[in-house]
CSV table of C-alpha atoms in Angstrom, one decimal:
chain,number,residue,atom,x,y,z
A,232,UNK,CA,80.8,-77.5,111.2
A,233,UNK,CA,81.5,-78.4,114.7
A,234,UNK,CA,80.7,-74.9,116.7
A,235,UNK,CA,83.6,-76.0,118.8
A,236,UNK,CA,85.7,-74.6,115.5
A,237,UNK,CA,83.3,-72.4,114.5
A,238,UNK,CA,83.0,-70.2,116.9
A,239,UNK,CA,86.8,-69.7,117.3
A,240,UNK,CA,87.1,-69.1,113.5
A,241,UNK,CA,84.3,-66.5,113.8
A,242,UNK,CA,86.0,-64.7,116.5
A,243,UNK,CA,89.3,-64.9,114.9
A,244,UNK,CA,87.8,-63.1,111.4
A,245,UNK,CA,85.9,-61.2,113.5
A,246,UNK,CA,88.9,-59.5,115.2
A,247,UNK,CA,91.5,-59.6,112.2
A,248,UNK,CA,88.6,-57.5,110.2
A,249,UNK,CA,88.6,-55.1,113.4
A,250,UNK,CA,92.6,-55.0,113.6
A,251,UNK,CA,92.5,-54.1,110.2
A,252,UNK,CA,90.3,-51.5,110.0
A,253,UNK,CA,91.9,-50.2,113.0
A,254,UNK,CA,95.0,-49.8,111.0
A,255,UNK,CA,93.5,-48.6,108.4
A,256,UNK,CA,92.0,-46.0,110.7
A,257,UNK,CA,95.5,-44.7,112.2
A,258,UNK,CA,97.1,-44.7,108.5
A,259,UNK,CA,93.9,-42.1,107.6
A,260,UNK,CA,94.2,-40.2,111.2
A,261,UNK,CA,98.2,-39.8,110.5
A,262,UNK,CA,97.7,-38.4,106.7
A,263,UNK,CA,95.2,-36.2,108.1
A,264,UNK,CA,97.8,-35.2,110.7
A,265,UNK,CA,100.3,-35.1,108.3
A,266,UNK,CA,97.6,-33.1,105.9
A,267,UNK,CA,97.7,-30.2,108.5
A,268,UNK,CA,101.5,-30.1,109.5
A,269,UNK,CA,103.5,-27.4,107.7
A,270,UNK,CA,106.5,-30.0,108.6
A,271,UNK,CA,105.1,-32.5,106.3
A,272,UNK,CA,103.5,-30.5,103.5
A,273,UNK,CA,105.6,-29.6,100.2
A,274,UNK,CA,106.0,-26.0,99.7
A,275,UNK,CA,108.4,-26.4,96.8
A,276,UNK,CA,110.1,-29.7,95.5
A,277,UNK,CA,113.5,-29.3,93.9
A,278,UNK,CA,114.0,-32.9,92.9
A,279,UNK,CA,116.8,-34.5,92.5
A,280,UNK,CA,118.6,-31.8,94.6
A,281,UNK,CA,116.0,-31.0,98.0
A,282,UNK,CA,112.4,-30.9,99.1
A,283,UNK,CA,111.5,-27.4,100.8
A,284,UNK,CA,108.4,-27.7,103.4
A,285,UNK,CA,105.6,-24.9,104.4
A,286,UNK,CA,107.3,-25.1,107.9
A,287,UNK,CA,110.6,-23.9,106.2
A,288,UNK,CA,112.1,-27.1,106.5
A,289,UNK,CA,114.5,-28.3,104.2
A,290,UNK,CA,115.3,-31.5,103.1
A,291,UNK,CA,118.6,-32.1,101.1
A,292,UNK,CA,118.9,-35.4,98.6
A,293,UNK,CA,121.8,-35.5,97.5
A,294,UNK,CA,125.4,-33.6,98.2
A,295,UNK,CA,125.5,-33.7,102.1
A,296,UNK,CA,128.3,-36.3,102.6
A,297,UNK,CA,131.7,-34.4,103.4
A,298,UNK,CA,135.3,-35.9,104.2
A,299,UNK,CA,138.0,-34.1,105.9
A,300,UNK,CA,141.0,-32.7,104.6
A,301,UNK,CA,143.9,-35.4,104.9
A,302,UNK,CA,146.9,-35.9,102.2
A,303,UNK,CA,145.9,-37.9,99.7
A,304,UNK,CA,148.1,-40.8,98.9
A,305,UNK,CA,147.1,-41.4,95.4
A,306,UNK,CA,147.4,-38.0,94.0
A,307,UNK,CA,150.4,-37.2,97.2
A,308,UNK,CA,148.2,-33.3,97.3
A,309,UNK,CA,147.7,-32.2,101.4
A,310,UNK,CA,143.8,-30.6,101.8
A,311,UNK,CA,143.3,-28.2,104.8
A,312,UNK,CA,140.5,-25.7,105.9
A,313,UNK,CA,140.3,-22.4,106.9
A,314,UNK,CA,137.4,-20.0,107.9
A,315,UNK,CA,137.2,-17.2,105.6
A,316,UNK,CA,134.2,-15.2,107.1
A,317,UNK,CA,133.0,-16.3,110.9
A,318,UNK,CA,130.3,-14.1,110.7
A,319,UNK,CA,128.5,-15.8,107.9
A,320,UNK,CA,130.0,-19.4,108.0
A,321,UNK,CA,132.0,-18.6,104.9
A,322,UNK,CA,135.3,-21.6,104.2
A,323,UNK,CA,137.0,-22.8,102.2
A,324,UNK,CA,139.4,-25.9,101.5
A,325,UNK,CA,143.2,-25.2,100.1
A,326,UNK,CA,145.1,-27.8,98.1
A,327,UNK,CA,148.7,-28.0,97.8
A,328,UNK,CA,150.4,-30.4,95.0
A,329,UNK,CA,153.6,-32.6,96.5
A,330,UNK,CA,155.8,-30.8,94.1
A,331,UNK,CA,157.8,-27.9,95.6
A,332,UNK,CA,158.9,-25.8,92.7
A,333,UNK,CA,161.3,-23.2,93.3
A,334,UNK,CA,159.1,-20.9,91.6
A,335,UNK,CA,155.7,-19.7,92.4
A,336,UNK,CA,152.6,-21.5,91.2
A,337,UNK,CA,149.6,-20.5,90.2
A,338,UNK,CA,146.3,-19.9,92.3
A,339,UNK,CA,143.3,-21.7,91.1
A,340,UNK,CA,139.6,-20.3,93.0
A,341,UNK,CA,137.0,-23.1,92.3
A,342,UNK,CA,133.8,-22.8,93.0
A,343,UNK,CA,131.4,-26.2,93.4
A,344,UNK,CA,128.3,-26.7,91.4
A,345,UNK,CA,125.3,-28.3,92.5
A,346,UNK,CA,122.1,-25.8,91.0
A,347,UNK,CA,123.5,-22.9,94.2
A,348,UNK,CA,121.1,-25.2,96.7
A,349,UNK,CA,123.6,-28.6,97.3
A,350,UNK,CA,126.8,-29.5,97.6
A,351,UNK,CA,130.1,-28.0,99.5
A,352,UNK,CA,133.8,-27.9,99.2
A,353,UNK,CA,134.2,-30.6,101.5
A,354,UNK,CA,132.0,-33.3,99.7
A,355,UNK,CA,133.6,-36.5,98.9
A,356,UNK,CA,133.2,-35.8,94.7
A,357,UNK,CA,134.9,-32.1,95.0
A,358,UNK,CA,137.4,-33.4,97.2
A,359,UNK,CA,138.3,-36.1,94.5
A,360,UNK,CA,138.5,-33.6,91.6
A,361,UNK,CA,140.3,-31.0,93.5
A,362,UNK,CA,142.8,-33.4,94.7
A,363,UNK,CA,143.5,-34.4,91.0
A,364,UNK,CA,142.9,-31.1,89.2
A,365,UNK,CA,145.8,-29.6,92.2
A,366,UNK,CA,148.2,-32.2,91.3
A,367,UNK,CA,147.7,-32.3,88.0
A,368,UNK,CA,147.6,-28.6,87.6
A,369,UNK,CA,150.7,-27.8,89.9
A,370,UNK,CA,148.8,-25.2,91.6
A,371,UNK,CA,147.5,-23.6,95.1
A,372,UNK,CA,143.5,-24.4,94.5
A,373,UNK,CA,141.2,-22.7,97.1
A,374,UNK,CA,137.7,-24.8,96.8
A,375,UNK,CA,134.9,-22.1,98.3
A,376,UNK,CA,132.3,-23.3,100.6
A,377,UNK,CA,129.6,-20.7,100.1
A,378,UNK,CA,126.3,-20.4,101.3
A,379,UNK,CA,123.5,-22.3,99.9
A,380,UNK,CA,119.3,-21.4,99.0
A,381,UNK,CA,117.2,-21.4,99.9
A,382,UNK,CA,118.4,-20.3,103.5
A,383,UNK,CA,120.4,-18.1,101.9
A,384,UNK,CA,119.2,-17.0,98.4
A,385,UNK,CA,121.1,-15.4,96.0
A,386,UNK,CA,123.1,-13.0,95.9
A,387,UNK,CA,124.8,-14.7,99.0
A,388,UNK,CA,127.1,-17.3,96.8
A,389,UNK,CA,127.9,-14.6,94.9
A,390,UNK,CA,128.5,-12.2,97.9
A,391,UNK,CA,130.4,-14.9,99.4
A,392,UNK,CA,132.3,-16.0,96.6
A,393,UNK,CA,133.7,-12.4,96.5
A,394,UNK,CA,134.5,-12.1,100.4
A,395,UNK,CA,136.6,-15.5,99.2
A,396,UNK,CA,138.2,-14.0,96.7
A,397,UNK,CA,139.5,-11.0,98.6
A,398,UNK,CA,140.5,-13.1,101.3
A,399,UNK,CA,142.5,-15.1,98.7
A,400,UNK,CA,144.3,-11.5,97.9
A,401,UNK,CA,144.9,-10.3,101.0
A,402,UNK,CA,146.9,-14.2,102.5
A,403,UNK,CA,148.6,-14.4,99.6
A,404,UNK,CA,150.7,-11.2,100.8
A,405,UNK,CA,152.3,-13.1,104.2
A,406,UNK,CA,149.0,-14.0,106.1
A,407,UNK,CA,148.5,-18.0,104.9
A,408,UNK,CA,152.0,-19.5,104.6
A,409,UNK,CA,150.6,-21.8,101.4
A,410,UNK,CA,149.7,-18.9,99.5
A,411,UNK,CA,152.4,-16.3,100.9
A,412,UNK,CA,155.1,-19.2,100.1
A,413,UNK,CA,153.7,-20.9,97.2
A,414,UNK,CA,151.2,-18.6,95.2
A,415,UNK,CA,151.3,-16.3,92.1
A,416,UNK,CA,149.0,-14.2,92.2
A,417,UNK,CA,149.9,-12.8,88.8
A,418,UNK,CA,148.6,-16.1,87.5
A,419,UNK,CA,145.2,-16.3,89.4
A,420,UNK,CA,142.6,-18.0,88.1
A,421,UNK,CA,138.9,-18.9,88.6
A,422,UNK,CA,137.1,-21.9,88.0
A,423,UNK,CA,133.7,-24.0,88.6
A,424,UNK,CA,131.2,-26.4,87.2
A,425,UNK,CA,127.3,-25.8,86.8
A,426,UNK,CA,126.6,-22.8,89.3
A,427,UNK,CA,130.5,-22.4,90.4
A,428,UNK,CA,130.4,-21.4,86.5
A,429,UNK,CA,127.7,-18.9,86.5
A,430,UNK,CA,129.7,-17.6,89.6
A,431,UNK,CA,132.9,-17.3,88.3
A,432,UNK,CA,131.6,-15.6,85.0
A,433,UNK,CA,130.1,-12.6,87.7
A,434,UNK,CA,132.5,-12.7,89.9
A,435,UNK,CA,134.5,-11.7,86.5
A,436,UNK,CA,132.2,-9.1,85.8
A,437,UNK,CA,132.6,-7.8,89.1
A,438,UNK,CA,136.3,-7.7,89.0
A,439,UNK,CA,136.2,-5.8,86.1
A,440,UNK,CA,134.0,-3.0,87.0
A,441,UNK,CA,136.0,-3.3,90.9
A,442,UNK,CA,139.5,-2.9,91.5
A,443,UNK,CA,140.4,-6.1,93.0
A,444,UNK,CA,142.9,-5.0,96.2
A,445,UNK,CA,146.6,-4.7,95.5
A,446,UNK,CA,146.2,-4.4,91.7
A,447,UNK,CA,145.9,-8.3,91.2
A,448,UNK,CA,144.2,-8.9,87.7
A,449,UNK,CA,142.7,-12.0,86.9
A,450,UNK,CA,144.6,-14.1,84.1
A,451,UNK,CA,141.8,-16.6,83.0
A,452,UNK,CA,138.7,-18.2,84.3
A,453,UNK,CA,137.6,-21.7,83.0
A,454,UNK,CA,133.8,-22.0,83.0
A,455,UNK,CA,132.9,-25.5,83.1
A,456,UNK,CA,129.3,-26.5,81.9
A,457,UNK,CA,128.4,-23.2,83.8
A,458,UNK,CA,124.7,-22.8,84.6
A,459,UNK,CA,123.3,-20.4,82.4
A,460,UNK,CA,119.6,-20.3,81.1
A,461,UNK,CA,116.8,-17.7,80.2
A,462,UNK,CA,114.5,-16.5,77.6
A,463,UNK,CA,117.1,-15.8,74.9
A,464,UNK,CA,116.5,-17.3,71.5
A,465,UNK,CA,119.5,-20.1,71.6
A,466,UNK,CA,118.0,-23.4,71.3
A,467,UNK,CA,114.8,-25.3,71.4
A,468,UNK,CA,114.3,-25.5,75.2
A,469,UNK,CA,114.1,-21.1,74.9
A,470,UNK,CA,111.3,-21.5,72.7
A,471,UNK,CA,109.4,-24.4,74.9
A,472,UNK,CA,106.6,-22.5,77.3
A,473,UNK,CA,106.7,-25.5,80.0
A,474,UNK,CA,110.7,-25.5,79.7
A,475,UNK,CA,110.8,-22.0,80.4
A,476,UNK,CA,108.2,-22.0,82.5
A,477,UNK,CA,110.2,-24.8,84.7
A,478,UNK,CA,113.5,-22.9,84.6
A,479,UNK,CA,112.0,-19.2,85.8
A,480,UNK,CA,110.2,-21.3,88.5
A,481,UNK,CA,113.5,-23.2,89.6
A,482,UNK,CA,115.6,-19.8,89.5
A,483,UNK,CA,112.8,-17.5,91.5
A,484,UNK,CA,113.5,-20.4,93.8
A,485,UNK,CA,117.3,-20.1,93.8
A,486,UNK,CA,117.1,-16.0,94.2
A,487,UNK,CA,113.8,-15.9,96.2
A,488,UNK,CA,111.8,-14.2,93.6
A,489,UNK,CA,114.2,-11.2,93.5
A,490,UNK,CA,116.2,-11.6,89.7
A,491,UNK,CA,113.8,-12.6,86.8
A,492,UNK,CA,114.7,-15.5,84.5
A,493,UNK,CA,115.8,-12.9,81.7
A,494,UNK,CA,118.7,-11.2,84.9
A,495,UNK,CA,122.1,-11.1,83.7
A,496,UNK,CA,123.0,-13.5,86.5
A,497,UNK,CA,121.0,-16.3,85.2
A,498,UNK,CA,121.0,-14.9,81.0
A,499,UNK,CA,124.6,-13.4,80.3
A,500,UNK,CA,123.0,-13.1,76.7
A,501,UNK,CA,121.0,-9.4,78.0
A,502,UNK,CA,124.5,-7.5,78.5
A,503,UNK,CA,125.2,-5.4,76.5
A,504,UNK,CA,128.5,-5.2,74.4
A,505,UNK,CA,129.9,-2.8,76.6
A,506,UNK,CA,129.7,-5.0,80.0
A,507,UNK,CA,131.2,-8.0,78.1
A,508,UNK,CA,134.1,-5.7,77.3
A,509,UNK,CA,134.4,-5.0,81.0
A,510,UNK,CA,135.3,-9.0,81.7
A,511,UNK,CA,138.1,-8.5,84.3
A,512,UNK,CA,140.3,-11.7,82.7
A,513,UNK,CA,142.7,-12.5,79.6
A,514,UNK,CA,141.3,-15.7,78.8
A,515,UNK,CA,138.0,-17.2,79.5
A,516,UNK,CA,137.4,-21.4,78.7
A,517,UNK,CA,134.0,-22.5,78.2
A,518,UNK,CA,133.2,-26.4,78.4
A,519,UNK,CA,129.9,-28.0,76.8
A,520,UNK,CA,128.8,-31.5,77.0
A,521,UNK,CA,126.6,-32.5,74.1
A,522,UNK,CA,124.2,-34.4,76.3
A,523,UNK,CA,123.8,-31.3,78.8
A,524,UNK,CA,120.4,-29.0,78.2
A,525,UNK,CA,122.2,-26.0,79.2
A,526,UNK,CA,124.3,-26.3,76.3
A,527,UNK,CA,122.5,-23.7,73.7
A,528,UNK,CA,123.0,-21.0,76.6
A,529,UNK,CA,126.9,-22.2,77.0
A,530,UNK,CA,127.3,-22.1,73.0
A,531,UNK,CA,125.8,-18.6,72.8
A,532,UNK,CA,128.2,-17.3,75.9
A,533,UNK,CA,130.9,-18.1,74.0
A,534,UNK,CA,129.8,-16.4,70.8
A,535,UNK,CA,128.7,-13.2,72.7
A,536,UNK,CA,131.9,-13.2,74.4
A,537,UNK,CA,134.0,-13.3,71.0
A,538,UNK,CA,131.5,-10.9,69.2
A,539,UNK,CA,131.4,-8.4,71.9
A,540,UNK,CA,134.8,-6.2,70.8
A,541,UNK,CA,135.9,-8.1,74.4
A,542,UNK,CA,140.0,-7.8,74.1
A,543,UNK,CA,140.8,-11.2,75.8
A,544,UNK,CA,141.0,-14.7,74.0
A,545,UNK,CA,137.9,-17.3,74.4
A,546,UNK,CA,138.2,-21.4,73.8
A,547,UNK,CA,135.3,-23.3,73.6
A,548,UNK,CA,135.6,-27.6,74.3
A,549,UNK,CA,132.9,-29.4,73.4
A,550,UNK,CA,132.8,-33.7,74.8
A,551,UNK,CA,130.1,-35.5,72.5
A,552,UNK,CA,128.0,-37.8,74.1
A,553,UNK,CA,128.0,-37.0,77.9
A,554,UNK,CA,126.0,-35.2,79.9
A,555,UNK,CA,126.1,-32.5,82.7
A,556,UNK,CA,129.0,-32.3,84.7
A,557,UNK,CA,130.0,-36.0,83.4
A,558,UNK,CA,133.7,-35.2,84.7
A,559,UNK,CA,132.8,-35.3,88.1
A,560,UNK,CA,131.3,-38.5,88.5
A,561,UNK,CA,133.2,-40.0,85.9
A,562,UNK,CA,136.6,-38.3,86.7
A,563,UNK,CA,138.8,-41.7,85.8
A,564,UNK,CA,137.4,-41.9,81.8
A,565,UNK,CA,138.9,-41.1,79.1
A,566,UNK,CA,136.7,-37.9,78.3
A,567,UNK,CA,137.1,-36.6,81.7
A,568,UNK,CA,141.0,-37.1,81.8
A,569,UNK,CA,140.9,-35.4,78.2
A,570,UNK,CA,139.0,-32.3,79.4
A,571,UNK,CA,141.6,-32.2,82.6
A,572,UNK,CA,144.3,-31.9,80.2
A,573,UNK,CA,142.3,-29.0,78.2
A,574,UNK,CA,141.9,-27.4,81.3
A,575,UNK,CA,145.0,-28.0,82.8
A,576,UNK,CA,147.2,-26.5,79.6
A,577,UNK,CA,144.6,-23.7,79.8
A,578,UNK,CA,145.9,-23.2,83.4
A,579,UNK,CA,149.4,-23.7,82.3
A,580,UNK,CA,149.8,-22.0,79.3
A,581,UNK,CA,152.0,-19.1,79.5
């Protein structure tokens, strides 16, 4: 070849081979970097829901889009906020249906799921079902923004969820004109999905062992595919080591390391007869999806409930074939709108 083009050619390989391994070299150099950086390394990974870092950094996935509070023109229900607790960041988000009876509603308390580490009140999918549930419902629902693990491990949802509660009590006498003007408080009710479940179950439990302020007595509380797991013999994921093994892992997370899998927060199925008895509520609703893992634990709440000597009146509703939570995602099908209805008539029902 003519070393008029061979010698350019040579030089040419020559320096791609040394671009290359120069690359190569910054890629190694950066993982090694990256090797010794708290920021980058993986202390525990909570897929789908958020990635927590060495360096205490947390990484959310999913459930960090919000929206504001607005009136809704297809449901006509008007959203606005209020600070509950400044202290601790504590809100929450009120709904009010179109309709102005001239008698008092009732006062719905929903509490958002999303495994006590993701989601708010204020995220575009709660907003949508609290928006429908409200109008549907024809009542004053107060969606609670609690605080989230792992900054703020349990108990703090539940602590929160509480302060909400109260707060809901004490407005409702002349402080927040929707509540003051349009609430019942002698039909109050409490409500959520996945971990706003499990919260409104123990917030029950709480209310029944606490006086809740002015007398107020809670008339139902619809548990909605609550979150509820353990070591209690319901199912073949309780009697699967790496299942369990998973779930205590997951929950130490949640609580950091302070409530074993087998606590009554996570495992409802330890009380005793005499604490179910103590539920502070007439009517309890438990919803299952077929499809949804936690559905041996859900079943088994409901039976311990009824076979506990408890005084009040349980419903179980199953949907086949869906999974977890399908209703939120799918809010417009004709399984969600049919477990709406169930939930709304449980609401309505004198």
């Amino acid at each position: 070849m003519d070393a008029r083009i061979l010698l350019p050619l040579l030089l040419f390989l020559l320096g791609s081979h040394c671009w290359t391994g120069a690359a190569a070299a910054r890629r190694q150099l950066l993982q090694a970097r990256r090797a010794g950086d708290p920021n980058s390394q993986v202390k525990f990974d909570f897929s789908p829901f958020l990635i927590e870092y060495k360096s205490g950094r947390v990484k959310r996935l999913m459930g960090t889009d919000v929206v504001a509070a607005s009136s809704d023109a297809l449901t006509g229900v008007t959203s606005r906020d209020v600070v509950i607790d400044p202290s601790t960041g504590v809100a929450a988000r009120l709904y009010l249906p179109s309709f102005r009876a001239s008698a008092r509603v009732p006062v719905l308390v929903y509490f958002h799921g999303g495994a006590f580490v993701v989601e708010s009140a204020f995220t575009p999918i709660y907003h949508a079902y609290l928006n429908t549930l409200a109008a549907r419902a024809g009542v004053v629902a107060v969606s609670v923004n609690y605080r989230l693990a792992p900054e703020h491990p349990l108990p703090a949802a539940y602590d929160d969820s509480w302060a909400a509660l109260r707060w809901v009590l004490a407005n409702a006498a002349g402080s927040d004109p929707w509540l003051s003007q349009y609430g019942d408080l002698s039909r109050l009710f409490l409500a959520g999905d996945s971990a706003g479940g499990n919260i409104a179950h123990n917030l029950a439990l709480r209310a029944g062992e606490e006086a809740l302020d002015g007398g107020a007595r809670i008339k139902g509380v619809a548990l909605l595919d609550p979150y509820f797991q353990g070591q209690s013999p319901v199912g073949a994921d309780a009697t699967d080591p790496a299942y369990l093994q998973s779930a205590a892992r997951t929950w130490s997370f949640i609580c950091a390391g302070r409530y074993p899998i087998n606590h009554p927060y996570a495992d409802p199925l330890v009380l005793p007869a005499a604490s179910w008895q103590h539920l502070g509520a007439s009517r309890v609703l438990v919803t299952v999806s077929e499809r949804d893992r936690l559905s041996p634990w859900q079943r088994a709440y409901y039976a311990a409930l009824r076979g506990s000597g408890w005084p009040g009146e349980a419903e179980l509703y199953e949907t086949p074939g869906e999974g977890h939570v399908y209703f939120l995602t799918k809010l417009g099908s004709p399984q969600a709108l049919a477990e709406m209805a169930k939930l709304v008539a449980f609401i309505n029902r004198d």
